[in-house]
CSV table of C-alpha atoms and ligand atoms in Angstrom, one decimal:
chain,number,residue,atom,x,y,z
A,1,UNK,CA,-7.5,30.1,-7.8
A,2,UNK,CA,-11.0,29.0,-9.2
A,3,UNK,CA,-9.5,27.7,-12.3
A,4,UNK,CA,-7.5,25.1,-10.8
A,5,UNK,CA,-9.1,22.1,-13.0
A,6,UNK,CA,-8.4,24.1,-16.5
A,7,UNK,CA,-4.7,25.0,-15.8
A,8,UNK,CA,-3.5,21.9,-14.1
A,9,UNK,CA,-5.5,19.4,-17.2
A,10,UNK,CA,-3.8,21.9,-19.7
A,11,UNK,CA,-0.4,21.5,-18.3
A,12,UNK,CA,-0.2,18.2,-16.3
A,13,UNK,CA,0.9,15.5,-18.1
A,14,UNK,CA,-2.6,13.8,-19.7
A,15,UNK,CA,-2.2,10.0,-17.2
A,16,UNK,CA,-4.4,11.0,-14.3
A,17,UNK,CA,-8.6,10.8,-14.5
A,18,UNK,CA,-9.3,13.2,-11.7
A,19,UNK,CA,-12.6,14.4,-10.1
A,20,UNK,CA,-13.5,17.7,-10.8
A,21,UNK,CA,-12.5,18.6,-6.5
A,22,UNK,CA,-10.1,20.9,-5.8
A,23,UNK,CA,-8.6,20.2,-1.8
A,24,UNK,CA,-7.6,22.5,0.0
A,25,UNK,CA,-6.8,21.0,3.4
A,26,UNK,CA,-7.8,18.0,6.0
A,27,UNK,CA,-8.4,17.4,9.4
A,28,UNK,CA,-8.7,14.2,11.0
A,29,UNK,CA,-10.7,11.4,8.4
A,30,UNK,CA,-12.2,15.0,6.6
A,31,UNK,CA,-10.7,17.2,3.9
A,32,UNK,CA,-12.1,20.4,2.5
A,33,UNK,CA,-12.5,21.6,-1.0
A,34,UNK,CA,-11.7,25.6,-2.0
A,35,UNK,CA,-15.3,26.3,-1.4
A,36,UNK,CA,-15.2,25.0,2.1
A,37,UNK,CA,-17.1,22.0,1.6
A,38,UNK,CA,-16.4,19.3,3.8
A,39,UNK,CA,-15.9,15.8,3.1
A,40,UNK,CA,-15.3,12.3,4.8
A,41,UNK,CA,-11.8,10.6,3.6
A,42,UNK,CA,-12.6,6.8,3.7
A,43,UNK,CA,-9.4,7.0,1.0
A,44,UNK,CA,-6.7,8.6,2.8
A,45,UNK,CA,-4.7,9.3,-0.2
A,46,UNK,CA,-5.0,5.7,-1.2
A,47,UNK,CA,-3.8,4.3,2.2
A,48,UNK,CA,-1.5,6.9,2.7
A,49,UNK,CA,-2.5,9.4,5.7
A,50,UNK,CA,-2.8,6.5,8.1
A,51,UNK,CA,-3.3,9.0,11.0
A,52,UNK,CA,-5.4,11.5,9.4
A,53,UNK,CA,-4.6,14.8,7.8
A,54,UNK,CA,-2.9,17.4,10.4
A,55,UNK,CA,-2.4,15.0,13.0
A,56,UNK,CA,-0.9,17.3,15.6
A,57,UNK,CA,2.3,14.8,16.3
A,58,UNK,CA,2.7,15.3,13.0
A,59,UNK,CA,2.9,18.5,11.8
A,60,UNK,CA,5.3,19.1,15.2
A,61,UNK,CA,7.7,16.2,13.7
A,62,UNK,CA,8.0,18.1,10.3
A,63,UNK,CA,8.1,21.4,11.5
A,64,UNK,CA,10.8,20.8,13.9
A,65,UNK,CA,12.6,18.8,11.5
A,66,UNK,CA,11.8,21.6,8.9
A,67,UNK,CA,13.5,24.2,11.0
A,68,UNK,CA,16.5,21.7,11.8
A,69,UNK,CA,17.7,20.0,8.7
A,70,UNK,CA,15.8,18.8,5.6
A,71,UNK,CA,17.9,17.6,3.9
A,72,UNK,CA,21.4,16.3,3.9
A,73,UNK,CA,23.1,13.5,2.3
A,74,UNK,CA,23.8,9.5,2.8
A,75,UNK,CA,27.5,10.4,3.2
A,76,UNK,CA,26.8,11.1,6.7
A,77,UNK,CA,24.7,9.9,9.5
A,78,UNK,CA,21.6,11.6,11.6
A,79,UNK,CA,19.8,10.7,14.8
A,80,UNK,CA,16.6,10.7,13.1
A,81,UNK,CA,17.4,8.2,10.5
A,82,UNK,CA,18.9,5.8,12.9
A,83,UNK,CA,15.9,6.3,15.5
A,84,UNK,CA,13.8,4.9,12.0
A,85,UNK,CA,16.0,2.2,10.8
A,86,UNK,CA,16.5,0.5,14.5
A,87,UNK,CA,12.3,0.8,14.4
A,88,UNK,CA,11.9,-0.9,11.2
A,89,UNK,CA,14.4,-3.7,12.0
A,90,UNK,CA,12.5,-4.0,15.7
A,91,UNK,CA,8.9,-4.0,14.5
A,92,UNK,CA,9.3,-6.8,11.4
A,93,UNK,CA,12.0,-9.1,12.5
A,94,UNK,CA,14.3,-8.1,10.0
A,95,UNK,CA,18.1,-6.9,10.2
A,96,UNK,CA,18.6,-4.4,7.3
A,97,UNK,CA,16.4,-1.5,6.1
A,98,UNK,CA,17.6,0.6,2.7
A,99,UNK,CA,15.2,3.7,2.6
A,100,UNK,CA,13.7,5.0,-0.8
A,101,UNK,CA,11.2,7.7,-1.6
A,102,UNK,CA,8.0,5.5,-3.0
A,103,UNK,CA,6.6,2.4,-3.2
A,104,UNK,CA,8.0,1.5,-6.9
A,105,UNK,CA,11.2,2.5,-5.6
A,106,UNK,CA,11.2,0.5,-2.2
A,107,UNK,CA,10.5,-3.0,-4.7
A,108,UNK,CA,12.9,-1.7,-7.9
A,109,UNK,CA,15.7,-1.9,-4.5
A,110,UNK,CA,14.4,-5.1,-3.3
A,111,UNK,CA,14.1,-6.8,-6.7
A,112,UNK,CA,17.8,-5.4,-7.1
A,113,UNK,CA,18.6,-7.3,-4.1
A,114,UNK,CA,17.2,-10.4,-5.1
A,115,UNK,CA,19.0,-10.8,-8.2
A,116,UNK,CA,22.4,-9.8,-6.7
A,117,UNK,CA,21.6,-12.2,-3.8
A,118,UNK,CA,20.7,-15.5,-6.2
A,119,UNK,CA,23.9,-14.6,-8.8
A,120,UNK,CA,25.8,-15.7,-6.4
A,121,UNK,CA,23.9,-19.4,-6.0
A,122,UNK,CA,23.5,-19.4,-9.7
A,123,UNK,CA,24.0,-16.8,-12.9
A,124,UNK,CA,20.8,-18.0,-14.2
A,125,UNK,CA,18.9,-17.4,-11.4
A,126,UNK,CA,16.9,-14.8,-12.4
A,127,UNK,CA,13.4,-15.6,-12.4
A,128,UNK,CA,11.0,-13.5,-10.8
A,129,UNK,CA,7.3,-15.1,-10.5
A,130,UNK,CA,4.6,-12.5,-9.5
A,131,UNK,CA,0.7,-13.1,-8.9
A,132,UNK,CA,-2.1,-12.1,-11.3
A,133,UNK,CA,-3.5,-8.7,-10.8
A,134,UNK,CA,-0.7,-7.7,-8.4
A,135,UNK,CA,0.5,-3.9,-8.3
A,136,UNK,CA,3.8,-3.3,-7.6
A,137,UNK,CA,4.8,0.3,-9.1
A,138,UNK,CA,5.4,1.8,-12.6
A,139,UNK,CA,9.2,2.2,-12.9
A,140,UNK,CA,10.1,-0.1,-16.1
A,141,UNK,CA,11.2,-3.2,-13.7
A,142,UNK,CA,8.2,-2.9,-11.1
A,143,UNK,CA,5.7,-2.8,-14.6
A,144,UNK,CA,6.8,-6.1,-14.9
A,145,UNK,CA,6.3,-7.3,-11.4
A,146,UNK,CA,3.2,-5.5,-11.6
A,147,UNK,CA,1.1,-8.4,-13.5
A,148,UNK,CA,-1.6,-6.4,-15.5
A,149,UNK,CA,-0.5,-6.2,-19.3
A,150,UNK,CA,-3.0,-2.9,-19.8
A,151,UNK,CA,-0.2,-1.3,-17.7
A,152,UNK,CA,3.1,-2.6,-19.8
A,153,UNK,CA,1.7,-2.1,-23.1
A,154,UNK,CA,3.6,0.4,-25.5
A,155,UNK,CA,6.4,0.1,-22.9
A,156,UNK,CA,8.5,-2.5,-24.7
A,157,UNK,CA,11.2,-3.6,-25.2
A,158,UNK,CA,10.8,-4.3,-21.4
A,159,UNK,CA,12.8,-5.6,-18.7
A,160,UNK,CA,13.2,-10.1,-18.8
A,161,UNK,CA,12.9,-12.1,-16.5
A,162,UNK,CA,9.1,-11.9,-14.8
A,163,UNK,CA,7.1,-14.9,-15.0
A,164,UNK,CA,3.7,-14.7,-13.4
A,165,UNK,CA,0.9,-16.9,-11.5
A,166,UNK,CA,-2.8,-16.7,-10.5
A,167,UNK,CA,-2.8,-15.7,-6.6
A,168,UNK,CA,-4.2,-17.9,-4.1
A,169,UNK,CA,-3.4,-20.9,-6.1
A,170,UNK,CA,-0.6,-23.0,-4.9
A,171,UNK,CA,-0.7,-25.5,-7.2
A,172,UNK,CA,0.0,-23.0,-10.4
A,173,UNK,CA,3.1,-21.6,-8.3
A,174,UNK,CA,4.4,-25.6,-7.7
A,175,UNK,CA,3.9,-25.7,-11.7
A,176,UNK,CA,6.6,-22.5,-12.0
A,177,UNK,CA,8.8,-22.4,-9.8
A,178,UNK,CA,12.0,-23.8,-10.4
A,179,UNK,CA,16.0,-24.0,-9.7
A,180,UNK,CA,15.9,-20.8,-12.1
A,181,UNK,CA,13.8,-18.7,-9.2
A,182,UNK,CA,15.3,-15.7,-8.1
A,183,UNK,CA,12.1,-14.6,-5.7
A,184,UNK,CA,8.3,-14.7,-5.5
A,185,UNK,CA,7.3,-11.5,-4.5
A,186,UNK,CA,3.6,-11.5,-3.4
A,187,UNK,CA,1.2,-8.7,-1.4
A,188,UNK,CA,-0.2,-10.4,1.4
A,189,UNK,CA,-3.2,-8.8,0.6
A,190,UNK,CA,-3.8,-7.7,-3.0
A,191,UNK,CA,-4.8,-4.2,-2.7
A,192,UNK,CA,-4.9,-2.6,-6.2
A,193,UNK,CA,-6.1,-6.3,-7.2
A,194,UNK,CA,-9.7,-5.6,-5.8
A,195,UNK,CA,-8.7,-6.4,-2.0
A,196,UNK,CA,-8.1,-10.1,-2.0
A,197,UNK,CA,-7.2,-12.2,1.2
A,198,UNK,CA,-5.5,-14.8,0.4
A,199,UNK,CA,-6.7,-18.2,2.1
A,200,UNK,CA,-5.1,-19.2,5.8
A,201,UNK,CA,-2.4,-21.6,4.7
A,202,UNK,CA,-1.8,-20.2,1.0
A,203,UNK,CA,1.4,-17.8,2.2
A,204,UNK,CA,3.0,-20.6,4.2
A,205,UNK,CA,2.6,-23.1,1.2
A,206,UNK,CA,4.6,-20.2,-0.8
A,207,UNK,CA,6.9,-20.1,2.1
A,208,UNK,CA,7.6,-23.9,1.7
A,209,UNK,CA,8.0,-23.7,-1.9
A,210,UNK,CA,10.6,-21.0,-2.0
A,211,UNK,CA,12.6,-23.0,0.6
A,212,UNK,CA,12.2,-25.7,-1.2
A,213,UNK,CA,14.2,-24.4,-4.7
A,214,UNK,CA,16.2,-22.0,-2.8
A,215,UNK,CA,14.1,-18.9,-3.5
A,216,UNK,CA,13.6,-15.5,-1.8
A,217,UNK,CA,9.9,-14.9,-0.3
A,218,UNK,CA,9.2,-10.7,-1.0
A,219,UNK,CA,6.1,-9.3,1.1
A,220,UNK,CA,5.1,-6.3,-0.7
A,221,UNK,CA,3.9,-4.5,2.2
A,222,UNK,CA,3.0,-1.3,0.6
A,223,UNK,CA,-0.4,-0.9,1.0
A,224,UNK,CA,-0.8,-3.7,3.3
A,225,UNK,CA,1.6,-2.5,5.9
A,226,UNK,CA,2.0,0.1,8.8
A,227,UNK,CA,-1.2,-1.4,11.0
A,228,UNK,CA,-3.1,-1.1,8.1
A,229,UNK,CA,-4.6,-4.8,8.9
A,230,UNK,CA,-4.4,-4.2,12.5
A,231,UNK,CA,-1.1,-6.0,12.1
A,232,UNK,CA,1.9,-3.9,12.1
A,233,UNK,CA,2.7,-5.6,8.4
A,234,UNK,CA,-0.1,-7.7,6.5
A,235,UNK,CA,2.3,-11.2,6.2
A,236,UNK,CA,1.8,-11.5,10.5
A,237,UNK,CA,-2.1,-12.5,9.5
A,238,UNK,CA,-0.6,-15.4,8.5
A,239,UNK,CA,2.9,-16.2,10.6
A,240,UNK,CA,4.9,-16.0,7.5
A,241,UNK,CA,8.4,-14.6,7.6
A,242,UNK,CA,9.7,-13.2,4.6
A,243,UNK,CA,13.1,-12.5,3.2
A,244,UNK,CA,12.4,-9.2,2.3
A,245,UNK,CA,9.7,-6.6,2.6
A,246,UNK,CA,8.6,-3.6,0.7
A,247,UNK,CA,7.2,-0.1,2.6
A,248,UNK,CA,6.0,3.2,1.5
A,249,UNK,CA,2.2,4.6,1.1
A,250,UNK,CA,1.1,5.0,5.3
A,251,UNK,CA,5.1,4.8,6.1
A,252,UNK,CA,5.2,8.7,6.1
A,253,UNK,CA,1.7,9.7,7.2
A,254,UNK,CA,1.9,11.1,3.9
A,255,UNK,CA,5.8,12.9,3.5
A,256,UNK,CA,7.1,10.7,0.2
A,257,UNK,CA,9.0,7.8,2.0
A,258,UNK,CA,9.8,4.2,0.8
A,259,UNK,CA,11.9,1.4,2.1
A,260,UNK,CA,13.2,-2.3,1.9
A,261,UNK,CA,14.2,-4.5,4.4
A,262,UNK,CA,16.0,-7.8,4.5
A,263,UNK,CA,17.4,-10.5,6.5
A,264,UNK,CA,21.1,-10.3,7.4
A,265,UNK,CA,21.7,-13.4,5.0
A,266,UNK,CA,20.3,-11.5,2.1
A,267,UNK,CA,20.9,-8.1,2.3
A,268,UNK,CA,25.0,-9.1,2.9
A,269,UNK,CA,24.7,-9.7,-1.1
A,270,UNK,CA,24.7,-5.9,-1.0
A,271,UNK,CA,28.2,-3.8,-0.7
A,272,UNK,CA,29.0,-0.3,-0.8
A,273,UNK,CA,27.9,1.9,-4.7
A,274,UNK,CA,25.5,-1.4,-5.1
A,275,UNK,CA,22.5,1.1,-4.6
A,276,UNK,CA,21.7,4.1,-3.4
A,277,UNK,CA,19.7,7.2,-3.3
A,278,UNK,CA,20.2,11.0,-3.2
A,279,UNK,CA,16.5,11.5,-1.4
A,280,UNK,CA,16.3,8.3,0.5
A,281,UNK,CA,16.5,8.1,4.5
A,282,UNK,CA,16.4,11.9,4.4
A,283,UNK,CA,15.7,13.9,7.8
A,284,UNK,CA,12.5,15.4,7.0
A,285,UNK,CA,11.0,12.0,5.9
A,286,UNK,CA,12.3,10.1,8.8
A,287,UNK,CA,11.1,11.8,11.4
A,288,UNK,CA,7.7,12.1,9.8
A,289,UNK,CA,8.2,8.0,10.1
A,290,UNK,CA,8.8,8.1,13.1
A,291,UNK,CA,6.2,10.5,14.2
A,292,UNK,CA,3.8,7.9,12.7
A,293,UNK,CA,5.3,5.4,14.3
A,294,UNK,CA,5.0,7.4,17.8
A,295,UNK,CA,1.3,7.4,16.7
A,296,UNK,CA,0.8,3.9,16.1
A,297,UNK,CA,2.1,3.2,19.8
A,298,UNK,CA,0.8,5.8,21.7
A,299,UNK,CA,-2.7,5.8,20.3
A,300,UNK,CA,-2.5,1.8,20.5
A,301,UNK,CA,-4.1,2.0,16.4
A,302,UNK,CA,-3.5,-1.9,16.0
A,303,UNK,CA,-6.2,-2.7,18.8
A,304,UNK,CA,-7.8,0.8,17.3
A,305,UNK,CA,-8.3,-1.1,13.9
A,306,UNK,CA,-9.0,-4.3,15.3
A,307,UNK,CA,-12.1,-3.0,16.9
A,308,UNK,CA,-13.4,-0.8,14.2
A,309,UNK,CA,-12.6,-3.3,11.9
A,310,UNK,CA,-14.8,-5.6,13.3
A,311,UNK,CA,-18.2,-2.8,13.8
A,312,UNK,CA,-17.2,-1.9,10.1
A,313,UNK,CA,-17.2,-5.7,8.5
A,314,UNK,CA,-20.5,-6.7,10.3
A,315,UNK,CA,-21.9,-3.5,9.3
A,316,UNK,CA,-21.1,-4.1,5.7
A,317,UNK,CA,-22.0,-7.4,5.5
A,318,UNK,CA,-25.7,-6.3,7.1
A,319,UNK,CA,-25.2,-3.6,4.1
A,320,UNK,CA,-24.8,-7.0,1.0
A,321,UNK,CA,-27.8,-8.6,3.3
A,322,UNK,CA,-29.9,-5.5,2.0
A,323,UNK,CA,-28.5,-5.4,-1.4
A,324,UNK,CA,-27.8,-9.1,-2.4
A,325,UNK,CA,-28.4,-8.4,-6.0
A,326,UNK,CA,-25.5,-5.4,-6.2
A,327,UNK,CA,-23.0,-6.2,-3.6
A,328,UNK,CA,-21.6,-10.0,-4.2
A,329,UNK,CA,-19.0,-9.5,-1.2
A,330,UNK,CA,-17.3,-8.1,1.7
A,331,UNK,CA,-13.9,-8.6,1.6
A,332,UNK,CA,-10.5,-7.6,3.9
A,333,UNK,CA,-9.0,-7.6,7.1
A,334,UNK,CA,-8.6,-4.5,9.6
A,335,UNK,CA,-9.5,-1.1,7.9
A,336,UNK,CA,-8.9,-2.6,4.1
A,337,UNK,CA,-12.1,-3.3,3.0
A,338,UNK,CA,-13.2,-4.2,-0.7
A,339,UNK,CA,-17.1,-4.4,-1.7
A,340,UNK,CA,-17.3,-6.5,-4.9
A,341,UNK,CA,-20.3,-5.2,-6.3
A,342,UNK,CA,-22.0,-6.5,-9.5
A,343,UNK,CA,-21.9,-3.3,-11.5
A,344,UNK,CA,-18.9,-1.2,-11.9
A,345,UNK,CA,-18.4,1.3,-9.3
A,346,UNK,CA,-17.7,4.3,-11.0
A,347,UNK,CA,-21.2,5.7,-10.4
A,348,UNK,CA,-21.5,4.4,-7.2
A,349,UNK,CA,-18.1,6.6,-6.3
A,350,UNK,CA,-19.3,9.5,-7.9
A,351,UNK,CA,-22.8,9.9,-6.4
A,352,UNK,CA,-20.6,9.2,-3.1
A,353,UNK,CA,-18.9,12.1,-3.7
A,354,UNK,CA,-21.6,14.0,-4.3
A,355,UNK,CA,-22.6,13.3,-0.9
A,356,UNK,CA,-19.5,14.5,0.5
A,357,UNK,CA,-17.7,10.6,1.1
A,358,UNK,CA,-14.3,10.2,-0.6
A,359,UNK,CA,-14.2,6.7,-1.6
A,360,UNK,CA,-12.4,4.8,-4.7
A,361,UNK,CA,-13.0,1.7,-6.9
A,362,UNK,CA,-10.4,-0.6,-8.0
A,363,UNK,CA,-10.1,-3.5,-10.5
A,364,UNK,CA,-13.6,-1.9,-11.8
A,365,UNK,CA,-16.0,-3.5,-9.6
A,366,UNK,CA,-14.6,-3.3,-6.2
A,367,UNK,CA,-15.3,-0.2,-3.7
A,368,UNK,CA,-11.7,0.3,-1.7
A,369,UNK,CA,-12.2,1.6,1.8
A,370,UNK,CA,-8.8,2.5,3.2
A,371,UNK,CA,-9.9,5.3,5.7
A,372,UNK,CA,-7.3,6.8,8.3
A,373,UNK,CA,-6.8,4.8,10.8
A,374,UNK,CA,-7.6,6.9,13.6
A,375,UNK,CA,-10.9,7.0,11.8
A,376,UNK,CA,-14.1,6.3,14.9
A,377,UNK,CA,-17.4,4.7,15.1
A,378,UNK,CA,-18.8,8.0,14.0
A,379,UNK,CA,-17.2,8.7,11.0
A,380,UNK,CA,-18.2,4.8,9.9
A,381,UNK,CA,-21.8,5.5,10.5
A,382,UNK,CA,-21.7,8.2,9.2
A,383,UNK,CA,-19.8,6.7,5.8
A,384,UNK,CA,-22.5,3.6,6.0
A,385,UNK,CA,-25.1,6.0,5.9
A,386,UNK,CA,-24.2,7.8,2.8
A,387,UNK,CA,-23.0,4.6,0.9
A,388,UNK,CA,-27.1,3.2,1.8
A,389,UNK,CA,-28.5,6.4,0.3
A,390,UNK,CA,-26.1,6.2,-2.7
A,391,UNK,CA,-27.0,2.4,-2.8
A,392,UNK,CA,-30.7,3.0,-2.5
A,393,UNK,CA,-30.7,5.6,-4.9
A,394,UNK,CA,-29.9,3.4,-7.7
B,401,PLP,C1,0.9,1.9,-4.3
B,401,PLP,C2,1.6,0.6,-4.3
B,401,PLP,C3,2.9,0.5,-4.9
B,401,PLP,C4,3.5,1.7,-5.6
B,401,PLP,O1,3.8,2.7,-4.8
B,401,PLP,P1,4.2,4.2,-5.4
B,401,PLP,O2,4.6,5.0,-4.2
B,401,PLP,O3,3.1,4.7,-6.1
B,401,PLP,O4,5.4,3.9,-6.3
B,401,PLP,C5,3.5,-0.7,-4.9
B,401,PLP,N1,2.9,-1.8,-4.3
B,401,PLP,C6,1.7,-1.7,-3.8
B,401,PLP,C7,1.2,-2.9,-3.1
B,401,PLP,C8,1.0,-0.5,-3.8
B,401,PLP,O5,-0.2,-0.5,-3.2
């Protein structure tokens, strides 16, 4: 079909930008457009394909599954889905998992939670406090955890009860919280944000604070999450334990799955028709969770990461030695990288492209490099190299 770009922009509904590229399949850290031009995937879907595209453990996982039973419904149990829940208890520390379909989903649960959870302390304890250019989904509730206005706007009348801080600032969250908190829910790492760490002891401060007025602690783990740091979830940087965390994005290796898990404590707020989900925990999606997860342990990715992760930063930081004047920082942990350039980077991802490299730019100025995680030395020379020309060419 060569005119893929005219039919989908006439019919789609008008919310995406694309690039004029038209996929038509991956292998590994590359994809390949319908003219069979190869490029490198240092975007993965936004952090999605954490193992690559057609990982070979994969597609076995789904195609079995596929030929098995794809779907069938919550009323009843199946192997797969328990094999995935007793995982995602094991691997973060906590006791109950509720499976979703996305990200937004995965939080609109968990901020569900919270408020059923703190009625019970207090009816007025409502009061959600999010960071400053946070993303947490686009469902009505999760645009209001989501603190960026240009994404609520023409929205109202929205849902109450979000109050919002800068991130990284401890003092601004001692300011706001109060008896009336219901939950801070935080990324570890801001990814949407423009990739921001936050500093060593800034998570346990928040940890403190929510203790202190009786608060729940929510790790949105979305992007962060699934060895994406070379932890297994971003909040272990820091030896933080939450009360609830949020999954989706590399969860599935790319099959639509979400999830939210809680402490015993918390999630006992929940009884049975509290929530549910027609799609959630469905076969198909859990065993292409736990196909990643077979992945993540048999190809040992967290050490994987960790040492790419460190070739990748240095190299990139020899990279802002070269351009001082255009790249202001290097920023991340494992393979979640952010360059803060001084310019937008819309060009910058464009001539990339041109080059055959898939990269993205969030929060305007920042380059987001979120490659599989299989991804090798190679493939990151071979990125660094095109990203200099592109750079040089300016
Ligand atoms: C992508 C993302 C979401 C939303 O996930 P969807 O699957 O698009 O609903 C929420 N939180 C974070 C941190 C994300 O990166």
């Amino acid at each position: 079909m060569n005119n893929c770009i005219e039919i989908t922009d006439k019919y789609y509904m008008p919310v995406f930008n694309r690039y004029p590229l038209v996929l038509d399949y991956g292998q590994g850290c590359y994809v390949y457009d319908t003219n069979g031009r190869k490029y490198l995937d240092f975007l993965a879907g936004i952090a999605v394909n954490i193992v690559g595209h057609a990982h070979p453990k994969l597609v076995e996982a789904i195609s079995q599954q596929a030929g098995k039973m794809i779907h069938c419904s919550n009323l009843y149990y199946t192997a797969v889905q328990t094999r995935l829940v007793e995982r995602l208890a094991n691997s973060s520390g906590m006791d109950r998992v509720f499976l979703a379909n996305s990200g937004a989903e995965g939080n609109e649960g968990a901020i569900k939670l919270a408020r059923k959870y703190a009625k019970k302390i207090s009816p007025d304890k409502v009061e959600i406090i999010t960071a400053n250019h946070s993303f947490h989904g686009r469902t009505l509730a999760t645009l209001m955890a989501t603190a960026q206005p240009k994404y609520q706007q023409g929205f109202e009348p929205l849902p109450q009860g979000f109050s919002y801080v800068p991130y990284n600032d401890i003092k601004a969250l001692a300011d706001k919280i109060s008896d009336r908190t219901c939950a801070v829910m935080l990324e570890a790492i801001q990814g949407e944000g423009g990739i921001h760490v936050p500093d060593g002891q800034y998570l346990a401060a928040v940890r403190e604070l929510c203790d202190r007025y009786g608060a729940l602690l929510i790790f949105d783990e979305i992007q962060c999450g699934m060895a994406r740091t070379g932890k297994m979830f971003g909040y272990q940087l820091f030896n933080v334990k939450p009360d609830i965390i949020t999954l989706a994005k590399g969860l599935g290796g790319g099959v639509p799955i979400g999830a939210f898990l809680a402490t015993e404590q918390v999630a006992a707020a929940f009884s049975p028709g509290d929530h549910g989900s027609t799609f959630g925990g469905n076969p198909l999606a859990c065993a292409a969770a736990n196909a990643v997860f077979d992945v993540i342990e048999q190809e040992n990715l967290l050490e994987h990461v960790q040492e790419v992760s460190s070739y990748f930063i240095a190299k990139l930081q020899s990279m802002q030695e070269k351009y001082p004047k255009l790249i202001q920082e290097v920023r991340g942990k494992g393979l979640m990288v952010g360059i803060e350039l001084s310019v937008p980077g819309k060009d910058i991802v464009t001539g990339c492209l041109e080059q055959g490299l898939i990269i993205n730019c969030t929060a305007n100025t920042v380059l987001r490099l979120v490659p599989p995680l299989v991804v090798q030395r190679q493939q990151i020379d071979e990125m660094l190299n095109v990203l200099d020309s592109v750079l040089e060419s300016r």
